[in-house]
Short mmCIF file of C-alpha atoms and ligand atoms in Angstrom, two decimals:
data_model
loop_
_atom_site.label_atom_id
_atom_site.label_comp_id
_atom_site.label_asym_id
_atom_site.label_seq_id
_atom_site.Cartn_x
_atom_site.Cartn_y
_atom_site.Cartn_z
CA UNK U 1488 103.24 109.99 112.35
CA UNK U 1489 100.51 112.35 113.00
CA UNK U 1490 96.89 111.04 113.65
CA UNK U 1491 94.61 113.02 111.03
CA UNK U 1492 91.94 115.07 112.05
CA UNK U 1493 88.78 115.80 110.17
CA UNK U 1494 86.52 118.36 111.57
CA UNK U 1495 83.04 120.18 111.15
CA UNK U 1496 82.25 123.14 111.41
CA UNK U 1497 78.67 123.32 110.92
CA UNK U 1498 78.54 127.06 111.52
CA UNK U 1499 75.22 128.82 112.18
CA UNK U 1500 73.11 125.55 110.57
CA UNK U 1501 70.89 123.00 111.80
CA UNK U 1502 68.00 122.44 114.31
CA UNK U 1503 67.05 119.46 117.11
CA UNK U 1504 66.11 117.31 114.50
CA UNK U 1505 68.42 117.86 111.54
CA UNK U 1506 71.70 117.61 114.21
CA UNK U 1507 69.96 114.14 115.83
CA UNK U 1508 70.13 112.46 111.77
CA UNK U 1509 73.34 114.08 111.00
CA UNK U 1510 74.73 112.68 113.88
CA UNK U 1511 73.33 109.50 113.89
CA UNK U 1512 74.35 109.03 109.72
CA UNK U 1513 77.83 110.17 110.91
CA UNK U 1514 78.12 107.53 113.92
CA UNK U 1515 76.33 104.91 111.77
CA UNK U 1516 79.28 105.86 108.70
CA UNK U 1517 82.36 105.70 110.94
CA UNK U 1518 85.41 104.16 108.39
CA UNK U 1519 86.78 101.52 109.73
CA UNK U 1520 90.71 101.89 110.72
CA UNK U 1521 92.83 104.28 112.60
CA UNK U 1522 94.93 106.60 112.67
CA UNK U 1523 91.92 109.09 112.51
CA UNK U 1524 89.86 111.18 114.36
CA UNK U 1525 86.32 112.64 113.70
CA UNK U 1526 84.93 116.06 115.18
CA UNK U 1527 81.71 118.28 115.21
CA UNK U 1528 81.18 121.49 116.13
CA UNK U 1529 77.90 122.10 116.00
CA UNK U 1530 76.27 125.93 117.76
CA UNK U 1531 76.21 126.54 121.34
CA UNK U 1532 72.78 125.64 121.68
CA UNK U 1533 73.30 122.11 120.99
CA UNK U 1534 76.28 121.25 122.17
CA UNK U 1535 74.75 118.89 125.12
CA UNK U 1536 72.72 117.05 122.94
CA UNK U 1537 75.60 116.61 120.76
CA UNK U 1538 77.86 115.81 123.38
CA UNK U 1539 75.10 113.22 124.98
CA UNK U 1540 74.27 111.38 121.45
CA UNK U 1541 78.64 110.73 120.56
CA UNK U 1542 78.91 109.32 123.96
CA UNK U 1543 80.77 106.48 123.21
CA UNK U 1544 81.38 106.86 119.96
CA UNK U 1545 84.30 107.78 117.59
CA UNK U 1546 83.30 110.97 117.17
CA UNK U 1547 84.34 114.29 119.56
CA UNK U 1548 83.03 117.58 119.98
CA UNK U 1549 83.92 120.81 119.86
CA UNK U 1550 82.35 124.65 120.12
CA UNK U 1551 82.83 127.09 117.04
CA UNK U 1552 84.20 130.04 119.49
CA UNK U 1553 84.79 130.53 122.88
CA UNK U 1554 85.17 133.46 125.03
CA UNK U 1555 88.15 134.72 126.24
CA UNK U 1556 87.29 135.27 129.85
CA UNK U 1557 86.65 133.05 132.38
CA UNK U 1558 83.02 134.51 133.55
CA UNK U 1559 81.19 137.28 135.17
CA UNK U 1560 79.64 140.11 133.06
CA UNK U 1561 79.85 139.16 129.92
CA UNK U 1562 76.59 139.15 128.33
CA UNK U 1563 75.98 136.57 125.25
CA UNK U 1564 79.28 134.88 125.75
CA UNK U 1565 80.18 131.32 126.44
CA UNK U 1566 83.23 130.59 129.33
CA UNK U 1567 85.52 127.76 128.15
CA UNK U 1568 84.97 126.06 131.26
CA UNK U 1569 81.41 125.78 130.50
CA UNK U 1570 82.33 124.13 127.10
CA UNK U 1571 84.56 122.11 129.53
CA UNK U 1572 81.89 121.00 131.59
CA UNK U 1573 79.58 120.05 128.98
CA UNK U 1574 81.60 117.99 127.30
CA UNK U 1575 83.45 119.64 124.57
CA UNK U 1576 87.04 119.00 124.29
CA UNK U 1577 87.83 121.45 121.17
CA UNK U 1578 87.37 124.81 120.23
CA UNK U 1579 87.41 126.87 117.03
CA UNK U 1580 89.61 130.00 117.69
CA UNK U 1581 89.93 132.62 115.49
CA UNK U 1582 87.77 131.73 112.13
CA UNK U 1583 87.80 133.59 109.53
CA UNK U 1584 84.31 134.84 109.68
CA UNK U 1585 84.75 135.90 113.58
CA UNK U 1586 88.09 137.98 112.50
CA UNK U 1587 85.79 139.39 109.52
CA UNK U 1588 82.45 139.41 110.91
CA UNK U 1589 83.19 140.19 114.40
CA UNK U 1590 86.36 142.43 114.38
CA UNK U 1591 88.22 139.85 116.38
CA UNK U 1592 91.96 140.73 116.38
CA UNK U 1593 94.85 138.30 116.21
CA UNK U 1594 95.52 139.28 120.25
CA UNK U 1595 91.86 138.77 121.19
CA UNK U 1596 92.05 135.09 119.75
CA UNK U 1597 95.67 134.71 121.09
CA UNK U 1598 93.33 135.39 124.50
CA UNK U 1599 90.44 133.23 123.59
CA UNK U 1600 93.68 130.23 122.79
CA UNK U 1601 95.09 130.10 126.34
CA UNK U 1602 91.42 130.77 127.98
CA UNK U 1603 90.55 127.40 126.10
CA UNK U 1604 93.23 125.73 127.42
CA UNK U 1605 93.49 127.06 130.94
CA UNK U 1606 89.97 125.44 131.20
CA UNK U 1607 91.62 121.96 129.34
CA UNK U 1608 90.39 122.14 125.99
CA UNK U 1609 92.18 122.08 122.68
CA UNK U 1610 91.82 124.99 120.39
CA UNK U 1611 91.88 124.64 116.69
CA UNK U 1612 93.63 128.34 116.00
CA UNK U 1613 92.97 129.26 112.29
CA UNK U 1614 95.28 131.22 110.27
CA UNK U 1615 94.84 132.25 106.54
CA UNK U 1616 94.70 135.19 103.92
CA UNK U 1617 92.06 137.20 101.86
CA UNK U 1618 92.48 137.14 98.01
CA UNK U 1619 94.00 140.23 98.10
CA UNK U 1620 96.81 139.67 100.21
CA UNK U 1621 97.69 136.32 98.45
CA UNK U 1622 97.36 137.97 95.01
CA UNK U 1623 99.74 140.77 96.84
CA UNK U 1624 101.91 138.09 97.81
CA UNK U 1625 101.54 138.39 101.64
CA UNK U 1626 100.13 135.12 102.51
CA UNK U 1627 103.61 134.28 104.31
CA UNK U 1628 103.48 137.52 106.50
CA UNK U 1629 99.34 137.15 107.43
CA UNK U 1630 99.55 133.80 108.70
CA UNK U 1631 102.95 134.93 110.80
CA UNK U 1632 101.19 137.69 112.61
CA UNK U 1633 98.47 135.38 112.96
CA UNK U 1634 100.39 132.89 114.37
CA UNK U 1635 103.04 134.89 115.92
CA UNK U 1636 100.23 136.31 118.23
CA UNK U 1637 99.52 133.44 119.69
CA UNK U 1638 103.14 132.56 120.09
CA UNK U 1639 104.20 135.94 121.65
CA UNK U 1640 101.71 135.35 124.73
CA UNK U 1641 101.09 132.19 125.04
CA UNK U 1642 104.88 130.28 124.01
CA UNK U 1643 105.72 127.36 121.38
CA UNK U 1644 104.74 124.91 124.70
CA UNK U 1645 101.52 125.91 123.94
CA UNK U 1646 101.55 124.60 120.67
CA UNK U 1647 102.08 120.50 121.93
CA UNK U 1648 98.06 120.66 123.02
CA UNK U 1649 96.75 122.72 120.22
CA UNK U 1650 95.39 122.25 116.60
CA UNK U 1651 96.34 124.71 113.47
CA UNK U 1652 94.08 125.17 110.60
CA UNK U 1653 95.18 126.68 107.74
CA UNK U 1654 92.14 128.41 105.82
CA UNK U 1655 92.59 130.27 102.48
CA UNK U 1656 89.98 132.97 103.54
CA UNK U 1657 88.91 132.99 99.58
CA UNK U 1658 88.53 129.05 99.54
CA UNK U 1659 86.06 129.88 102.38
CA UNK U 1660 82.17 128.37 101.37
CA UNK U 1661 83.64 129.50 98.06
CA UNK U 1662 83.79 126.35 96.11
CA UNK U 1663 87.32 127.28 95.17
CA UNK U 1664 89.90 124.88 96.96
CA UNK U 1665 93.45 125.37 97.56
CA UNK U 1666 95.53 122.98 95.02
CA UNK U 1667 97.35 120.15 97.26
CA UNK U 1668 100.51 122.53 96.40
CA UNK U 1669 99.24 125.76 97.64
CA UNK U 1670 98.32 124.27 100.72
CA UNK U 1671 101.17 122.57 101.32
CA UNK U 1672 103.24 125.54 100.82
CA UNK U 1673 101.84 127.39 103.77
CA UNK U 1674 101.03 124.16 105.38
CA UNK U 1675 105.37 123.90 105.35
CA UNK U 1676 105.98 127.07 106.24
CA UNK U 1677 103.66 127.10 109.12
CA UNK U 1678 105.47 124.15 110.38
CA UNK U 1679 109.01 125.53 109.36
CA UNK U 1680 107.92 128.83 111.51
CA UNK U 1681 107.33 126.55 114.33
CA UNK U 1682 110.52 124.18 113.46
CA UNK U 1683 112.99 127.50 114.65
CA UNK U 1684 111.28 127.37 118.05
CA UNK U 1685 111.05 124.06 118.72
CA UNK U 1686 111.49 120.96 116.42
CA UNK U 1687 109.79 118.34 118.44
CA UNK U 1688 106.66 120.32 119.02
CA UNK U 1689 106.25 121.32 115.37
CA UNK U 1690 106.74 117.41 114.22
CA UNK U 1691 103.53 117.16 116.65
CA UNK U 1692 101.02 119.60 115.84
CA UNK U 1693 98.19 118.68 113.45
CA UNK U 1694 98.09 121.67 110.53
CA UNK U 1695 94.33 121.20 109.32
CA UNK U 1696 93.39 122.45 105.92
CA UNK U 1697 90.21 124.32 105.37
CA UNK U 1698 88.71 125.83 102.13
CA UNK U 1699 86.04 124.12 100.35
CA UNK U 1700 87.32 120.57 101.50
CA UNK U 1701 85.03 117.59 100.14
CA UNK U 1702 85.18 113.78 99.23
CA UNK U 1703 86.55 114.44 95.55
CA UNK U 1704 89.35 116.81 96.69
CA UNK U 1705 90.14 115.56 100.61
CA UNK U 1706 92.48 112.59 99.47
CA UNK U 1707 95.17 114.41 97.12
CA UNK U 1708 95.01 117.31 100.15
CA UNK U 1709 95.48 114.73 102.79
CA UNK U 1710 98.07 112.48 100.80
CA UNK U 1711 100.64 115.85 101.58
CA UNK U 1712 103.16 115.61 103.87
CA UNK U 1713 102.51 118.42 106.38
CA UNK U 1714 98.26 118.48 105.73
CA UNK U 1715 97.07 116.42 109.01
CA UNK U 1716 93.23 116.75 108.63
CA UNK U 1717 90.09 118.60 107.57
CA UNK U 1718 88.13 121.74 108.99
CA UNK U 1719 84.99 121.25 107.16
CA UNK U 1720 82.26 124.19 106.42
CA UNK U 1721 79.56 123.11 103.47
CA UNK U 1722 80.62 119.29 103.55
CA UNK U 1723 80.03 119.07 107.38
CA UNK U 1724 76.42 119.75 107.00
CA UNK U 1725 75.52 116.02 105.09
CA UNK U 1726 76.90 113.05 106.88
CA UNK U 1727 77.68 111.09 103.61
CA UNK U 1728 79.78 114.30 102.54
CA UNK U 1729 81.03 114.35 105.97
CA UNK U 1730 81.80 110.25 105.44
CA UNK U 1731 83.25 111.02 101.97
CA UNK U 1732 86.34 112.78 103.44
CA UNK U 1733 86.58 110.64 106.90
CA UNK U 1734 87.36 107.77 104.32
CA UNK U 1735 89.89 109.72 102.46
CA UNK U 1736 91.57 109.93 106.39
CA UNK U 1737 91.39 106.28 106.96
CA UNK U 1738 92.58 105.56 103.69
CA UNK U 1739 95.61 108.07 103.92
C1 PEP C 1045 85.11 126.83 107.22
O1 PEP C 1045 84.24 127.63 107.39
O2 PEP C 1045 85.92 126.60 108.13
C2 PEP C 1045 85.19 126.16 105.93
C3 PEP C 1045 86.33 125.60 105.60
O3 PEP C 1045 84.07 126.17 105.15
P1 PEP C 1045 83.87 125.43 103.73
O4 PEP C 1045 84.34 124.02 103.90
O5 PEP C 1045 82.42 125.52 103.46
O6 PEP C 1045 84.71 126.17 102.74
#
């Protein structure tokens, strides 16, 4: 069975303070159990203090992008091996908001994917559709060229040290969540996509669902077959919200 994952993404939030309580609550709030494992990705400037207040603990950290090159002159970006080397073991790849926000293409994140994990750190690659293509019935083909852009360069072996999340662009900080069903659906035919390549590897990979995740809706998400975890906007940013759907996990 696959270990769940439940993840924050705490986006452009927080200060020295705020991140020290949150972390601490978190820590302090750890379910008992297994089969479980707790992230935070908090912004590049505290990252070390992040990193240097979970030592030891059940919790893991991650960055919320990463660049794709390894360094030089590349003003304002962040090389994965410095994530590396501070301690981050994850990375956010491809978010919604950077695709949106940031006119990052499908082949600049399938970059930013293998530069994470040339420098031996796990990207969370995140797929999903805008209203309008689900309401025009193209969620199936978005999160193919999505995916299938990462496939094309960087192979299905890629896939046995990487995360998938699956995020409903219009379930985004929206308040509106997937149902259980409609993330399953996509959930199974991510995996199914993956299945045709290489059966073992898909049975592996953790497909994360983001969208408005919280402690009333995490445990009928979770309790579906092919939903292995949590990337977490809003709900991130309180550690008893956080702790609300890290139970759901242990309980699943
Ligand atoms: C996200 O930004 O990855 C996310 C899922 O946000 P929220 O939980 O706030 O919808």
């Amino acid at each position: 069975m696959r270990d769940i994952l439940v993840a924050g993404n705490w986006k452009m939030n927080g200060n020295s303070a705020a991140n020290a309580e949150l972390v601490a609550g978190i820590i302090a709030g750890v379910p008992q159990g297994s089969g479980f494992s707790l992230l935070v990705c908090p912004p590049y400037p505290y990252l070390a203090a992040v990193v240097a207040q979970t030592e030891g603990s059940a919790v893991s950290v991650g960055s919320q992008n990463v660049s794709e090159h390894e360094k030089g002159a590349f003003t304002g970006e962040v090389a994965p091996g410095m994530l590396r080397d501070l301690g981050c073991t994850y990375a956010i790849v491809g978010h919604s908001e950077r695709r949106a926000i940031y006119g990052e293409t499908s082949a600049q994140v399938a970059a930013k994917f293998q530069a994470a994990q040339a420098a031996g750190i796990t990207p969370i690659l995140c797929v999903g559709e805008t209203l309008e293509e689900r309401e025009a019935g193209t969620t199936e083909s978005v999160v193919d060229e999505q995916l299938d852009a990462v496939l094309d360069v960087a192979g299905i072996d890629a896939l046995a040290t990487a995360v998938i999340a699956y995020e409903p662009v219009w379930a985004i900080g929206t308040g509106m969540t997937a149902s259980p069903e409609q993330a399953q659906d996509v959930h199974r035919h991510i995996r199914g996509r993956l299945e045709a390549l290489n059966a073992n590897i898909a049975a592996g990979v953790q497909i994360l669902y983001g969208g408005s995740m919280k402690g009333e809706n995490a445990a009928g998400l979770l309790a579906k077959p092919d939903i292995d975890g949590g990337l977490i906007g809003g709900a991130s940013l309180k550690a008893e919200d956080f702790l609300a759907i890290a139970a759901a996990a242990a309980q699943n």
